[in-house]
């Protein structure tokens, strides 16, 4: 049992779980926007997420990411380098336009992580911006990239889906923000630090409602879109009620991050009947 727990912890700590969430959201976009998925992009996103998320979590300073003393972190580092190599292999087969978007997102992640600003360590350290930066990157990676890779144009329904994905990530980040409330430096000025946990949950509930009803701003709303997002809307409602449990070990790091995977499973199930 102890060995199983070690594998499970490594699965989470090495960002494999969050990579599955990104992979799921990218495929969800192809179902809801009725486009084909470039499988090279799907694998690129999965392995690229492992490499980039581990760099963000463990390599805020590049030298600390290269010179690792802890054996556990060395294993994560090894997985990250292998994942990066695999991501670059699949990236070789992506189109020029896809790479333009990827480079933009990579630069944005770099600004988020690396100390390039004179009065702030990085964009991540600018008060209150962290969750919005993360949400923007996830929205671009899981909505805009699949559309561009499918050689489609960014039309109105794509913009609406991207806005909804942005809101979805904001909702998913709220438990993490509340969990880290006692650990975050005061200068980060996160939403819970500014307004408290209760008001943050109210904010989460409000944008959850907005998330669902924005669906009907699309020019084409499929039954699959409306129904799957209705189920997700109810899930978000329960999430806001349970956010008080955010300090429990696996609540945010596993259960919250599993919501996109669950949503993808729901869509796959519904697609057989609709």
Coordinates of C-alpha atoms in Angstrom, one line a residue:
X1 CA 0.0 0.0 0.0
X2 CA 2.9 2.3 0.8
X3 CA 4.4 1.7 -2.7
X4 CA 1.0 2.4 -4.3
X5 CA 0.8 5.7 -2.4
X6 CA 4.3 6.6 -3.5
X7 CA 3.4 6.0 -7.2
X8 CA 0.2 8.1 -6.7
X9 CA 2.1 11.0 -5.0
X10 CA 4.6 10.9 -7.9
X11 CA 1.8 10.9 -10.4
X12 CA 0.5 14.1 -8.9
X13 CA 3.9 15.7 -8.0
X14 CA 5.3 15.1 -11.5
X15 CA 2.3 16.9 -13.1
X16 CA 1.1 13.8 -14.9
X17 CA -2.4 14.4 -13.5
X18 CA -2.6 18.0 -14.6
X19 CA -1.3 17.0 -18.0
X20 CA -4.2 14.6 -18.4
X21 CA -6.5 17.5 -17.6
X22 CA -5.0 19.6 -20.3
X23 CA -5.2 16.7 -22.7
X24 CA -8.8 16.2 -21.8
X25 CA -9.7 19.9 -22.3
X26 CA -8.1 20.0 -25.7
X27 CA -10.2 17.0 -26.9
X28 CA -13.3 18.5 -25.3
X29 CA -12.8 21.5 -27.6
X30 CA -12.8 19.3 -30.7
X31 CA -16.1 17.8 -29.6
X32 CA -17.8 21.0 -28.8
X33 CA -16.5 22.9 -31.8
X34 CA -16.9 20.0 -34.1
X35 CA -13.3 20.0 -35.4
X36 CA -10.8 17.2 -35.8
X37 CA -7.9 16.8 -33.3
X38 CA -4.4 16.9 -34.5
X39 CA -3.0 13.9 -32.5
X40 CA 0.5 15.4 -32.7
X41 CA -0.8 18.4 -30.9
X42 CA -2.6 16.3 -28.3
X43 CA 0.6 14.4 -27.4
X44 CA 2.6 17.7 -27.6
X45 CA 0.2 19.3 -25.1
X46 CA 0.3 16.3 -22.7
X47 CA 4.1 15.9 -22.6
X48 CA 4.7 19.6 -22.9
X49 CA 2.5 20.3 -19.8
X50 CA 4.5 17.8 -17.7
X51 CA 7.8 19.6 -18.7
X52 CA 6.5 23.1 -18.3
X53 CA 4.5 22.6 -15.1
X54 CA 7.4 20.9 -13.4
X55 CA 9.7 23.8 -14.4
X56 CA 7.2 26.3 -13.0
X57 CA 6.8 24.3 -9.7
X58 CA 10.4 23.3 -9.1
X59 CA 12.6 25.5 -11.3
X60 CA 11.6 29.1 -10.6
X61 CA 15.4 29.6 -10.6
X62 CA 16.9 27.8 -13.6
X63 CA 20.1 26.7 -11.7
X64 CA 17.9 25.0 -9.0
X65 CA 16.3 23.0 -11.8
X66 CA 19.6 21.8 -13.2
X67 CA 21.4 21.2 -9.9
X68 CA 19.0 19.0 -8.0
X69 CA 20.2 17.3 -4.8
X70 CA 17.0 15.6 -3.7
X71 CA 16.5 12.1 -5.2
X72 CA 12.7 12.5 -5.4
X73 CA 13.1 15.7 -7.3
X74 CA 15.8 14.2 -9.5
X75 CA 13.2 11.5 -10.6
X76 CA 10.8 14.3 -11.4
X77 CA 13.5 16.1 -13.3
X78 CA 14.3 13.0 -15.3
X79 CA 10.6 12.5 -16.2
X80 CA 10.4 16.2 -17.2
X81 CA 13.4 16.0 -19.6
X82 CA 12.0 12.8 -21.2
X83 CA 8.6 14.5 -21.5
X84 CA 10.2 17.6 -23.1
X85 CA 12.1 15.4 -25.6
X86 CA 8.8 13.6 -26.5
X87 CA 6.9 16.9 -26.8
X88 CA 9.6 18.3 -29.2
X89 CA 9.4 15.2 -31.3
X90 CA 5.6 15.6 -31.8
X91 CA 6.1 19.3 -32.1
X92 CA 8.1 18.7 -35.2
X93 CA 5.0 17.6 -37.1
X94 CA 2.9 20.7 -36.1
X95 CA 2.1 23.5 -38.6
X96 CA 3.8 26.8 -38.8
X97 CA 0.7 28.7 -37.6
X98 CA 0.3 26.3 -34.6
X99 CA 3.9 27.0 -33.6
X100 CA 3.3 30.7 -33.7
X101 CA 0.6 30.3 -31.1
X102 CA 2.8 27.9 -29.1
X103 CA 5.7 30.3 -29.1
X104 CA 3.4 33.1 -27.8
X105 CA 2.2 30.8 -25.0
X106 CA 5.7 29.7 -24.2
X107 CA 6.9 33.3 -24.0
X108 CA 4.0 34.1 -21.7
X109 CA 4.8 31.2 -19.5
X110 CA 8.4 32.4 -19.4
X111 CA 7.3 35.9 -18.3
X112 CA 5.1 34.2 -15.7
X113 CA 8.1 32.2 -14.3
X114 CA 11.3 34.0 -14.9
X115 CA 12.5 37.2 -13.2
X116 CA 12.5 39.8 -16.0
X117 CA 10.6 42.7 -14.4
X118 CA 12.6 45.4 -12.4
X119 CA 10.2 45.7 -9.5
X120 CA 8.7 42.2 -9.5
X121 CA 10.4 38.8 -9.6
X122 CA 8.1 37.7 -12.5
X123 CA 4.5 38.1 -13.6
X124 CA 3.6 35.4 -11.1
X125 CA 4.6 37.7 -8.3
X126 CA 2.4 40.6 -9.4
X127 CA -0.4 41.0 -7.0
X128 CA -3.7 39.3 -8.0
X129 CA -2.6 38.4 -11.5
X130 CA -1.5 34.8 -11.1
X131 CA -4.9 33.1 -11.6
X132 CA -5.8 35.2 -14.6
X133 CA -2.4 34.5 -16.3
X134 CA -2.8 30.7 -15.7
X135 CA -6.4 30.8 -17.0
X136 CA -5.4 32.7 -20.1
X137 CA -2.6 30.2 -21.0
X138 CA -4.9 27.2 -20.4
X139 CA -7.6 28.8 -22.6
X140 CA -5.1 29.4 -25.4
X141 CA -3.6 26.0 -25.2
X142 CA -6.8 24.0 -25.0
X143 CA -9.1 26.0 -27.3
X144 CA -7.2 28.2 -29.7
X145 CA -4.4 25.7 -30.4
X146 CA -6.7 22.8 -31.4
X147 CA -8.6 25.2 -33.7
X148 CA -5.5 26.5 -35.4
X149 CA -4.0 23.0 -35.7
X150 CA -7.3 21.9 -37.4
X151 CA -6.6 24.7 -40.0
X152 CA -9.8 26.4 -38.9
X153 CA -10.3 30.1 -38.2
X154 CA -11.0 31.7 -34.9
X155 CA -14.7 32.5 -35.3
X156 CA -17.3 33.7 -32.8
X157 CA -18.1 30.3 -31.2
X158 CA -14.4 29.7 -30.7
X159 CA -14.1 33.0 -28.8
X160 CA -17.1 32.1 -26.6
X161 CA -15.5 28.7 -25.9
X162 CA -12.2 30.3 -25.1
X163 CA -13.9 32.7 -22.6
X164 CA -15.7 29.8 -21.0
X165 CA -12.5 27.9 -20.7
X166 CA -10.9 30.9 -19.1
X167 CA -13.7 31.0 -16.5
X168 CA -13.5 27.3 -16.0
X169 CA -9.8 27.5 -15.0
X170 CA -10.6 30.4 -12.7
X171 CA -13.1 28.3 -10.9
X172 CA -10.7 25.3 -10.7
X173 CA -8.0 27.6 -9.2
X174 CA -10.1 28.9 -6.4
X175 CA -9.6 25.8 -4.1
X176 CA -5.9 26.1 -4.7
X177 CA -5.9 29.8 -3.8
X178 CA -7.8 29.0 -0.6
X179 CA -5.6 26.1 0.2
X180 CA -2.4 28.2 -0.2
X181 CA -3.8 31.2 1.7
X182 CA -1.7 30.5 4.8
X183 CA 1.5 29.9 2.8
X184 CA 1.4 32.6 0.1
X185 CA 3.5 35.7 0.7
X186 CA 1.4 38.8 1.5
X187 CA 2.7 40.7 -1.5
X188 CA 1.1 38.2 -3.9
X189 CA -2.3 39.7 -3.0
X190 CA -4.3 36.7 -4.2
X191 CA -8.0 36.9 -4.3
X192 CA -8.5 35.1 -0.9
X193 CA -5.8 37.4 0.6
X194 CA -7.7 40.5 -0.6
X195 CA -11.3 39.5 0.1
X196 CA -11.2 36.4 2.3
X197 CA -12.1 32.8 1.7
X198 CA -15.9 33.3 2.0
X199 CA -16.1 36.2 -0.6
X200 CA -13.8 34.2 -2.9
X201 CA -16.2 31.3 -2.8
X202 CA -19.1 33.7 -3.6
X203 CA -17.1 35.0 -6.5
X204 CA -16.5 31.4 -7.6
X205 CA -20.3 30.7 -7.5
X206 CA -21.0 33.9 -9.5
X207 CA -18.6 33.1 -12.3
X208 CA -19.9 29.5 -12.3
X209 CA -23.3 30.8 -13.3
X210 CA -21.7 33.0 -15.9
X211 CA -19.8 30.1 -17.2
X212 CA -22.9 28.1 -18.0
X213 CA -25.1 30.8 -19.5
X214 CA -22.4 32.2 -21.7
X215 CA -22.9 28.9 -23.6
X216 CA -26.1 30.3 -25.2
X217 CA -24.2 33.2 -26.7
X218 CA -22.8 30.8 -29.3
X219 CA -24.3 30.9 -32.8
X220 CA -24.5 27.1 -32.7
X221 CA -25.3 25.4 -29.4
X222 CA -25.4 21.6 -29.6
X223 CA -27.3 19.4 -27.2
X224 CA -24.0 17.9 -26.2
X225 CA -22.6 21.3 -25.4
X226 CA -25.6 22.4 -23.3
X227 CA -26.0 19.1 -21.5
X228 CA -22.4 18.5 -20.7
X229 CA -21.8 22.0 -19.4
X230 CA -25.0 21.7 -17.4
X231 CA -23.5 18.7 -15.6
X232 CA -20.2 20.6 -15.2
X233 CA -22.2 23.6 -13.8
X234 CA -23.7 21.3 -11.1
X235 CA -20.2 19.9 -10.4
X236 CA -18.9 23.4 -9.9
X237 CA -21.7 24.2 -7.5
X238 CA -20.7 21.2 -5.4
X239 CA -17.1 22.2 -5.7
X240 CA -17.9 25.7 -4.2
X241 CA -19.7 24.0 -1.3
X242 CA -16.8 21.7 -0.7
X243 CA -14.1 24.3 -1.1
X244 CA -13.8 24.4 2.7
X245 CA -12.1 21.1 2.4
X246 CA -9.4 22.6 0.2
X247 CA -6.7 22.0 2.9
X248 CA -7.2 18.3 2.8
X249 CA -4.3 16.6 1.1
X250 CA -5.7 15.5 -2.2
X251 CA -8.8 17.7 -2.5
X252 CA -7.3 20.3 -4.8
X253 CA -4.3 18.4 -6.2
X254 CA -6.3 15.4 -7.3
X255 CA -10.1 15.8 -7.1
X256 CA -10.3 19.4 -8.4
X257 CA -7.8 18.7 -11.2
X258 CA -9.7 15.6 -12.1
X259 CA -12.8 17.6 -13.1
X260 CA -11.7 18.2 -16.7
X261 CA -11.0 14.5 -17.0
X262 CA -14.4 13.7 -15.6
X263 CA -16.0 16.3 -18.0
X264 CA -14.2 14.6 -21.0
X265 CA -15.6 11.2 -19.8
X266 CA -19.1 12.7 -19.6
X267 CA -18.8 14.0 -23.1
X268 CA -17.6 10.7 -24.5
X269 CA -20.5 9.0 -22.7
X270 CA -23.1 11.5 -24.0
X271 CA -21.8 11.4 -27.5
X272 CA -22.9 7.8 -27.9
X273 CA -26.5 8.7 -27.2
X274 CA -26.8 12.1 -28.8

